[in-house]
XYZ file of C-alpha atoms in Angstrom:
586
model
C 0.003 -0.009 -0.015
C 1.028 3.573 -0.587
C 0.349 6.478 1.700
C -0.405 10.038 0.832
C 1.858 11.525 -1.800
C 2.432 8.158 -3.413
C 5.042 7.000 -0.918
C 4.962 3.403 0.402
C 3.826 2.965 3.992
C 6.293 1.535 6.411
C 4.025 -1.477 6.929
C 4.550 -2.475 3.320
C 8.252 -3.127 4.050
C 7.228 -6.085 6.143
C 5.708 -7.677 3.027
C 8.932 -7.473 1.062
C 9.720 -11.121 0.578
C 13.363 -12.199 0.595
C 12.804 -14.853 -2.099
C 11.583 -12.154 -4.477
C 15.118 -10.795 -4.676
C 16.365 -13.458 -7.073
C 19.165 -11.259 -8.436
C 20.517 -10.643 -4.938
C 20.482 -14.418 -4.168
C 22.130 -15.289 -7.467
C 24.962 -12.742 -7.130
C 25.752 -13.626 -3.504
C 25.674 -17.402 -4.053
C 27.283 -17.616 -7.467
C 30.135 -15.232 -6.607
C 30.949 -17.177 -3.434
C 30.728 -20.499 -5.271
C 33.035 -19.132 -8.024
C 35.705 -18.136 -5.520
C 35.311 -21.481 -3.723
C 35.824 -23.343 -6.992
C 39.005 -21.421 -7.789
C 40.346 -21.912 -4.295
C 39.542 -25.639 -4.316
C 41.800 -25.994 -7.374
C 44.603 -23.470 -6.669
C 44.601 -22.852 -2.890
C 42.570 -25.649 -1.231
C 43.835 -24.757 2.289
C 42.107 -21.312 1.963
C 38.755 -22.530 0.608
C 36.998 -21.652 3.847
C 37.368 -17.955 3.084
C 35.250 -18.031 -0.097
C 31.833 -17.292 1.467
C 33.084 -13.978 2.821
C 33.454 -12.427 -0.662
C 29.733 -11.406 -0.614
C 29.442 -10.814 3.122
C 28.392 -7.500 4.651
C 30.991 -4.708 4.009
C 33.159 -4.865 7.172
C 33.531 -8.672 6.969
C 34.027 -8.636 3.193
C 36.704 -5.957 3.520
C 38.598 -8.061 6.114
C 38.424 -10.877 3.531
C 39.803 -8.617 0.760
C 42.662 -7.157 2.770
C 43.908 -10.543 3.922
C 44.208 -11.625 0.300
C 45.893 -8.374 -0.573
C 48.381 -8.618 2.333
C 49.209 -12.254 1.433
C 50.498 -11.088 -1.969
C 54.065 -9.816 -1.588
C 54.486 -6.589 -3.555
C 56.369 -3.243 -3.414
C 54.563 -0.192 -2.239
C 53.823 0.835 -5.853
C 52.263 -2.558 -6.694
C 50.388 -2.499 -3.370
C 48.860 0.894 -4.178
C 47.827 -0.306 -7.610
C 46.206 -3.490 -6.246
C 44.593 -1.522 -3.406
C 42.996 0.911 -5.890
C 41.580 -2.011 -7.798
C 40.255 -3.600 -4.658
C 38.539 -0.420 -3.547
C 36.866 0.060 -6.912
C 35.747 -3.577 -7.169
C 34.468 -3.800 -3.606
C 32.603 -0.492 -3.839
C 30.950 -1.561 -7.113
C 29.916 -4.936 -5.721
C 28.516 -3.412 -2.509
C 26.561 -0.830 -4.498
C 25.100 -3.540 -6.721
C 24.134 -5.669 -3.731
C 22.409 -2.744 -2.051
C 20.355 -2.073 -5.139
C 19.443 -5.738 -5.473
C 18.529 -6.022 -1.831
C 16.561 -2.784 -1.616
C 12.855 -3.248 -0.664
C 10.811 -3.794 -3.823
C 8.224 -1.182 -2.814
C 10.849 1.557 -2.739
C 12.833 3.322 -5.383
C 16.346 1.828 -5.307
C 19.326 4.108 -4.557
C 20.854 5.827 -7.604
C 24.138 4.743 -9.146
C 25.578 7.940 -7.705
C 25.685 6.034 -4.393
C 28.851 4.397 -5.690
C 30.781 7.469 -4.615
C 29.582 7.114 -1.029
C 30.350 3.374 -1.148
C 33.925 4.185 -2.270
C 34.370 6.535 0.707
C 33.018 3.985 3.179
C 35.225 1.206 1.703
C 38.282 3.377 1.916
C 37.585 4.273 5.549
C 36.943 0.678 6.512
C 40.209 -0.417 4.870
C 42.116 2.124 6.883
C 40.533 1.030 10.180
C 40.769 -2.696 9.552
C 44.282 -2.792 8.022
C 46.122 -2.828 11.449
C 44.094 -5.896 12.365
C 45.054 -7.571 9.109
C 48.690 -6.794 9.936
C 48.164 -8.495 13.334
C 46.592 -11.483 11.513
C 49.714 -11.575 9.347
C 51.866 -11.575 12.451
C 49.905 -14.464 13.876
C 50.596 -16.427 10.698
C 54.319 -15.865 11.277
C 54.248 -16.668 14.947
C 51.055 -18.680 15.523
C 49.789 -18.551 19.103
C 46.395 -17.720 20.447
C 46.706 -14.556 22.475
C 46.878 -12.018 19.606
C 44.276 -13.953 17.567
C 41.839 -13.994 20.480
C 42.345 -10.221 20.815
C 41.942 -9.325 17.123
C 38.592 -10.961 16.617
C 36.724 -8.877 19.214
C 38.611 -5.816 17.998
C 37.557 -6.536 14.438
C 33.876 -6.978 15.451
C 33.931 -3.834 17.574
C 35.178 -1.784 14.646
C 32.743 -3.506 12.301
C 29.645 -2.760 14.405
C 29.519 1.045 13.879
C 30.096 0.374 10.173
C 27.478 -2.390 9.877
C 24.993 -0.110 8.121
C 27.542 1.923 6.187
C 27.096 -0.008 2.993
C 23.363 0.807 2.778
C 23.048 4.174 4.454
C 24.659 7.121 2.729
C 24.466 9.329 5.794
C 25.786 6.546 8.042
C 28.360 8.904 9.572
C 25.498 10.891 11.211
C 23.738 7.818 12.531
C 24.202 4.767 14.651
C 23.337 1.438 13.068
C 19.879 -0.029 13.686
C 19.866 -2.830 16.255
C 18.815 -5.358 13.630
C 21.756 -4.391 11.407
C 24.083 -5.283 14.289
C 22.349 -8.629 14.797
C 22.679 -9.417 11.058
C 26.414 -8.670 11.227
C 26.956 -10.914 14.243
C 24.777 -13.671 12.782
C 26.712 -13.578 9.543
C 30.005 -13.790 11.436
C 28.780 -16.952 13.150
C 27.527 -18.530 9.936
C 30.779 -17.753 8.060
C 32.763 -19.345 10.879
C 30.710 -22.534 10.739
C 30.925 -22.548 6.921
C 34.747 -22.474 7.116
C 34.659 -25.422 9.549
C 32.375 -27.351 7.186
C 34.515 -26.536 4.170
C 37.691 -27.622 6.036
C 36.154 -30.901 7.234
C 34.790 -31.941 3.797
C 36.824 -32.777 0.680
C 37.868 -29.740 -1.356
C 35.125 -29.989 -4.027
C 32.393 -29.761 -1.341
C 33.561 -26.217 -0.602
C 31.544 -25.072 -3.628
C 28.078 -26.043 -2.337
C 29.037 -24.946 1.172
C 29.953 -21.514 -0.245
C 26.668 -21.455 -2.140
C 24.610 -22.035 1.053
C 26.679 -19.395 2.912
C 26.095 -17.041 -0.012
C 22.345 -17.544 0.503
C 22.828 -16.424 4.097
C 24.822 -13.414 2.872
C 21.913 -12.495 0.641
C 19.502 -12.741 3.519
C 21.816 -10.526 5.624
C 21.933 -7.867 2.879
C 18.140 -8.016 2.608
C 17.740 -7.641 6.367
C 20.242 -4.835 6.510
C 18.656 -2.704 3.777
C 15.158 -3.326 5.215
C 16.453 -2.226 8.668
C 17.966 0.924 7.183
C 14.821 1.713 5.194
C 12.561 1.228 8.265
C 14.809 3.372 10.432
C 14.820 6.104 7.821
C 11.053 5.911 7.472
C 10.532 6.280 11.199
C 12.842 9.289 11.301
C 10.921 10.969 8.489
C 7.586 10.116 10.050
C 8.766 11.673 13.266
C 10.095 14.817 11.644
C 7.355 15.133 9.032
C 9.929 15.132 6.215
C 8.429 14.503 2.785
C 11.673 13.039 1.522
C 11.593 9.643 -0.118
C 12.629 6.567 1.774
C 15.181 5.768 -0.861
C 17.361 8.630 0.341
C 19.381 6.771 2.937
C 21.619 5.048 0.461
C 21.772 8.059 -1.786
C 23.338 10.387 0.641
C 20.967 12.493 2.706
C 19.008 9.996 4.724
C 18.297 8.469 8.000
C 18.609 10.196 11.307
C 20.363 13.136 9.787
C 21.757 14.767 12.974
C 24.464 17.319 13.024
C 26.518 15.211 15.470
C 28.774 12.788 13.579
C 27.576 9.720 15.555
C 29.354 7.172 13.335
C 32.877 8.614 13.623
C 32.326 9.230 17.332
C 31.371 5.588 17.839
C 34.432 4.483 15.941
C 36.653 6.747 18.001
C 35.132 5.291 21.213
C 35.757 1.778 19.958
C 39.382 2.494 19.113
C 39.943 4.174 22.507
C 38.342 1.186 24.235
C 40.593 -1.302 22.433
C 43.709 0.711 23.357
C 42.600 1.034 26.975
C 41.880 -2.731 27.245
C 45.357 -3.541 25.906
C 46.942 -1.252 28.425
C 44.741 -2.640 31.208
C 45.739 -6.244 30.454
C 49.398 -5.404 30.728
C 48.844 -3.312 33.845
C 46.873 -6.088 35.621
C 49.574 -8.610 34.796
C 51.931 -6.651 37.031
C 55.680 -6.370 36.851
C 57.660 -9.528 36.233
C 60.313 -10.070 38.877
C 63.849 -10.942 38.124
C 65.533 -13.535 40.316
C 68.307 -12.494 42.646
C 71.680 -13.910 41.663
C 72.221 -15.372 45.124
C 68.925 -17.228 45.013
C 69.819 -18.533 41.553
C 73.104 -20.006 42.680
C 71.570 -21.705 45.693
C 68.675 -23.204 43.706
C 70.869 -24.501 40.895
C 73.449 -25.848 43.342
C 70.693 -27.759 45.148
C 69.551 -29.483 41.979
C 72.586 -29.954 39.798
C 76.085 -28.930 40.957
C 75.681 -30.423 44.371
C 74.650 -33.770 42.909
C 77.632 -35.361 41.168
C 77.340 -37.978 38.479
C 76.252 -41.289 39.886
C 74.598 -39.874 43.015
C 71.698 -41.830 44.463
C 69.226 -38.964 44.111
C 68.034 -38.866 40.572
C 70.084 -41.912 39.556
C 67.146 -43.495 37.836
C 66.020 -40.354 35.974
C 67.331 -38.293 33.120
C 68.072 -34.684 33.988
C 65.471 -32.194 32.810
C 66.026 -28.773 31.257
C 62.992 -26.487 31.753
C 62.614 -23.796 29.075
C 59.996 -21.140 29.855
C 58.397 -18.906 27.227
C 58.534 -15.223 26.273
C 58.079 -12.814 29.183
C 59.242 -15.361 31.736
C 61.958 -14.798 34.319
C 64.754 -16.682 35.961
C 65.371 -17.968 38.504
C 63.409 -19.049 41.580
C 63.546 -21.702 44.293
C 59.906 -22.822 44.205
C 59.655 -24.031 40.614
C 56.577 -26.165 40.091
C 58.395 -28.584 37.808
C 61.085 -29.377 40.412
C 58.281 -30.230 42.908
C 56.469 -32.371 40.300
C 59.630 -34.417 39.547
C 61.102 -35.313 42.956
C 64.453 -36.970 42.751
C 65.119 -35.579 39.299
C 67.873 -33.095 38.422
C 65.936 -30.011 37.053
C 67.607 -26.938 35.741
C 65.893 -23.837 34.378
C 67.097 -22.502 31.074
C 68.219 -18.865 30.938
C 67.740 -16.756 27.816
C 70.884 -14.888 28.859
C 72.978 -18.052 28.974
C 75.104 -19.400 31.840
C 78.012 -18.189 33.907
C 81.396 -19.867 34.035
C 80.108 -22.431 36.520
C 77.240 -23.469 34.262
C 74.591 -21.717 36.334
C 71.757 -19.986 34.454
C 71.973 -16.205 34.578
C 68.991 -14.233 35.905
C 66.853 -12.615 33.247
C 63.693 -10.517 33.029
C 60.719 -10.136 30.753
C 62.588 -8.646 27.777
C 65.288 -11.331 27.550
C 63.288 -13.563 25.259
C 63.488 -11.128 22.325
C 66.501 -12.804 20.699
C 67.072 -14.537 17.426
C 66.370 -18.221 16.907
C 69.973 -19.203 16.172
C 71.190 -17.626 19.418
C 68.339 -19.232 21.326
C 69.124 -22.700 19.871
C 72.839 -22.373 20.622
C 72.187 -21.334 24.270
C 69.816 -24.299 24.755
C 72.384 -26.654 23.255
C 75.068 -25.358 25.624
C 72.954 -25.992 28.689
C 71.986 -29.432 27.404
C 75.632 -30.356 26.829
C 76.679 -29.116 30.270
C 73.839 -31.044 32.005
C 74.811 -34.126 30.023
C 78.495 -33.863 31.136
C 77.421 -33.378 34.774
C 75.097 -36.335 34.882
C 76.343 -38.608 32.084
C 72.761 -39.103 30.814
C 70.704 -37.757 27.909
C 68.751 -34.651 28.866
C 64.970 -34.570 28.812
C 63.527 -31.221 27.717
C 60.351 -29.506 28.844
C 59.781 -26.385 26.762
C 56.864 -23.925 26.624
C 55.822 -21.442 23.915
C 58.933 -19.594 22.680
C 61.025 -22.375 24.205
C 59.522 -24.781 21.671
C 60.918 -22.629 18.874
C 64.331 -22.882 20.604
C 64.047 -26.681 20.620
C 63.538 -26.511 16.813
C 66.585 -24.297 16.419
C 68.709 -26.493 18.722
C 67.814 -29.715 16.871
C 68.410 -28.002 13.506
C 71.783 -26.511 14.430
C 72.981 -29.196 16.848
C 71.580 -32.553 15.582
C 74.013 -34.460 17.850
C 72.705 -32.880 21.065
C 72.280 -35.538 23.736
C 68.473 -35.201 23.966
C 66.225 -37.822 25.558
C 62.451 -37.250 25.726
C 60.888 -33.949 24.720
C 57.650 -32.406 26.024
C 56.358 -29.301 24.348
C 53.780 -27.208 26.291
C 51.765 -24.619 24.305
C 53.949 -25.440 21.238
C 54.304 -22.953 18.386
C 52.995 -25.225 15.631
C 54.043 -24.543 11.947
C 55.966 -21.268 12.565
C 56.921 -19.062 9.643
C 54.674 -20.775 7.152
C 53.530 -17.336 5.998
C 55.828 -14.322 6.159
C 57.257 -11.302 4.414
C 60.294 -11.667 2.225
C 63.246 -9.442 2.639
C 65.192 -7.548 -0.036
C 64.256 -6.832 -3.623
C 61.502 -4.397 -2.684
C 59.078 -7.203 -1.711
C 56.924 -7.492 1.319
C 57.479 -3.783 2.258
C 53.869 -3.070 3.185
C 53.302 -6.081 5.379
C 56.706 -5.776 6.999
C 56.518 -2.053 7.670
C 52.964 -2.037 8.990
C 53.683 -5.023 11.216
C 56.739 -3.302 12.609
C 54.721 -0.197 13.305
C 52.067 -2.235 15.061
C 54.659 -4.025 17.209
C 56.137 -0.637 18.135
C 52.744 0.736 19.175
C 51.532 -2.267 21.168
C 55.024 -2.743 22.679
C 54.877 0.838 23.989
C 51.770 -0.178 25.956
C 53.425 -3.244 27.418
C 56.307 -3.880 29.879
C 58.473 -5.111 26.940
C 59.033 -1.667 25.446
C 58.555 -0.442 21.877
C 60.877 -3.150 20.481
C 58.415 -5.777 21.713
C 59.267 -9.115 20.236
C 60.503 -7.704 16.966
C 63.862 -9.576 16.858
C 62.140 -12.873 17.602
C 59.351 -12.305 15.076
C 61.821 -11.320 12.346
C 63.921 -14.423 13.087
C 60.896 -16.698 12.989
C 59.822 -15.040 9.708
C 63.113 -15.967 8.057
C 64.168 -19.136 9.858
C 61.189 -20.641 11.698
C 59.873 -22.885 8.928
C 63.382 -24.012 8.022
C 64.287 -24.956 11.573
C 61.009 -26.791 12.002
C 61.610 -28.820 8.868
C 65.173 -29.614 9.936
C 63.992 -30.628 13.418
C 61.519 -32.992 11.823
C 64.364 -35.053 10.389
C 66.288 -35.233 13.691
C 67.140 -38.637 15.080
C 63.887 -40.041 16.630
C 63.069 -38.651 20.062
C 60.230 -39.588 22.329
C 57.862 -36.660 21.957
C 54.738 -35.341 23.639
C 52.921 -32.085 22.744
C 50.449 -30.672 25.248
C 48.270 -28.105 23.481
C 45.959 -25.711 25.441
C 42.485 -25.687 23.944
C 42.805 -21.940 23.357
C 45.646 -22.513 20.919
C 43.342 -24.511 18.662
C 42.457 -21.228 16.971
C 45.979 -21.108 15.395
C 46.433 -24.794 14.659
C 46.416 -26.034 11.074
C 43.022 -27.423 10.077
C 44.248 -31.033 10.385
C 43.494 -34.178 12.339
C 45.664 -34.097 15.458
C 48.406 -36.766 15.581
C 48.760 -39.331 18.357
C 51.604 -37.408 20.031
C 49.261 -34.523 20.903
C 47.296 -34.127 24.140
C 44.755 -31.277 24.456
C 44.043 -29.678 27.808
C 41.614 -26.948 28.829
C 43.929 -24.011 29.327
C 45.205 -20.757 27.786
C 48.494 -20.342 25.962
C 51.551 -20.237 28.230
C 49.768 -21.432 31.440
C 50.675 -25.120 31.331
C 54.113 -24.895 32.956
C 52.484 -24.166 36.272
C 49.343 -26.256 35.757
C 49.169 -29.300 38.113
C 47.264 -31.497 35.649
C 49.776 -30.711 32.896
C 52.712 -31.433 35.191
C 51.197 -34.770 36.209
C 51.041 -35.625 32.495
C 54.650 -34.548 32.066
C 55.722 -36.750 35.031
C 53.972 -39.782 33.591
C 55.522 -39.245 30.179
C 59.051 -38.862 31.538
C 58.546 -41.974 33.584
C 57.802 -43.942 30.416
C 54.091 -44.395 31.214
C 51.328 -44.158 28.621
C 49.721 -40.743 28.326
C 46.149 -40.375 27.081
C 44.239 -37.195 26.524
C 40.539 -36.426 26.479
C 39.054 -37.556 23.136
C 36.330 -34.945 23.277
C 38.890 -32.154 23.597
C 40.773 -33.453 20.572
C 37.602 -33.345 18.486
C 36.796 -29.937 19.810
C 40.259 -28.614 19.022
C 40.052 -29.921 15.439
C 36.674 -28.233 14.938
C 37.916 -24.937 16.439
C 41.009 -24.993 14.194
C 38.857 -25.448 11.079
C 36.379 -22.746 12.125
C 39.131 -20.234 13.080
C 40.661 -20.644 9.617
C 37.861 -18.353 8.404
C 39.585 -15.413 10.074
C 43.247 -16.236 9.630
C 45.579 -15.369 6.755
C 44.773 -17.472 3.618
C 47.207 -20.318 2.961
C 47.738 -21.278 -0.663
C 48.956 -24.741 0.271
C 48.518 -27.275 3.053
C 50.642 -26.742 6.163
C 54.132 -28.225 6.325
C 54.213 -31.059 7.241
C 51.005 -32.000 5.460
C 47.933 -33.138 7.346
C 47.849 -36.787 8.326
C 51.559 -37.396 7.648
C 52.472 -38.906 10.967
C 53.212 -37.286 14.267
C 53.815 -33.601 14.737
C 57.275 -32.982 16.000
C 58.853 -29.924 17.575
C 57.440 -26.703 16.190
C 55.275 -28.576 13.667
C 57.851 -31.089 12.399
C 57.502 -34.832 12.609
C 58.787 -37.009 15.336
C 58.246 -40.344 16.927
C 55.703 -40.911 19.647
């Protein structure tokens, strides 16, 4: 029905059937299926990203930028590709708005393309730091930054959820239903990625088609919400303007206050404040006193000569903590969990002339992998000479990267059993290349992000830059070399939170999954009981349900990680995962 003046009544919007928008459904589904088909052939590991190509603007732009950042180019090439991306995404979004617009209303004019270009450019600027963080997670895969970037991405996306349909979005806040459609689509795209990863590659095409249907429904719901909101505003103000105006430029809730930019500024300030708060609540990390260090080490190693009764039936154990840890203390949980065993803590600063680990603080872990591997090998050799036995290793987080480097650079190191807690699996699989003018954008923006976040942390503006750069250039090579090391008895204990950065693969038998966050297992009693059983030669079994959960989470999280053109190295199902993602014997 039409009201006075020939305008449609708001009630008629409720009769606008979704299935009547056949063009919208066709474009959303066919475009997603086309990308899925191409990825299934040329980049099967990234096929879960295909449904996002026709998603609502913020999610679709996150999809586009990840593909752009995964292509290594100079600044000139990057600018050229970015311009093409902006034009293509703006044109597609404008077309989808017109196809989704309520049939009772006049669709927005083609002139809305200019507004769509502005919105797309702004969204790219806001989302690009998060894409750089995603790129950093691909270099050094662990869960903390990934778990932080997803809420940050959604928080930035919410004030922009209606920007693709409302030309005057910057003077409005999004309708509640637009926010719900964005969140619902995020959930559907996550599940679609999990389904595409679990099924054979060709099945990604129909999965993308079904997800494209949901995308079309989200576009229809978004435009209807914008039109209804605009109609209510005009009814309240008595404006005779047509309801089609919102996407054209003058539209809904045209207040003088720039509500959209203010909401975005509040979101960015909130994200920065939360980052600072997390570091502040963690408190300062103490550095062990040298005297305490000497006493503790003497009580566990130097005072126990080779052949002593205490520890005679056990291999010595080298404990390697992760980034941000400290050394040394007298009440180490591992020493209590392994009574009668010679336990020594590794120092990122090395040892003194007596072989005792030097005290270090939170920033000491920011070193290169070769140096880290050499220092681990030196302590392993010294412990071996003192006890006459192979050395068992318990490493966590960054320490697992050091085990890779040690095995790659010192293949004859006298290593017994190895337990990796919160292991960095498949490091350096994606990264920027140095020299020749390649990878400049990804490298420079990632360095700037590390500088900014590091300034909010106790680690300083340098953050973990040295470590990340070393993993970028050497991480994958060391992991591959460690995979061919002489067989060692291996156990990997993965916290469930780290499943978000695991390759979308079936977990090998050498993996145990535990309910924990990254970096918390070295002090976890349940994890240490598992370590004790493993070092004692007993069978270790995990929780089957957690393994299945971790595999599903890994496949679902692939929707929001950097696209991989090939399967991870080593490939899925090729035996047991070894240190840092290599293969070993269980």
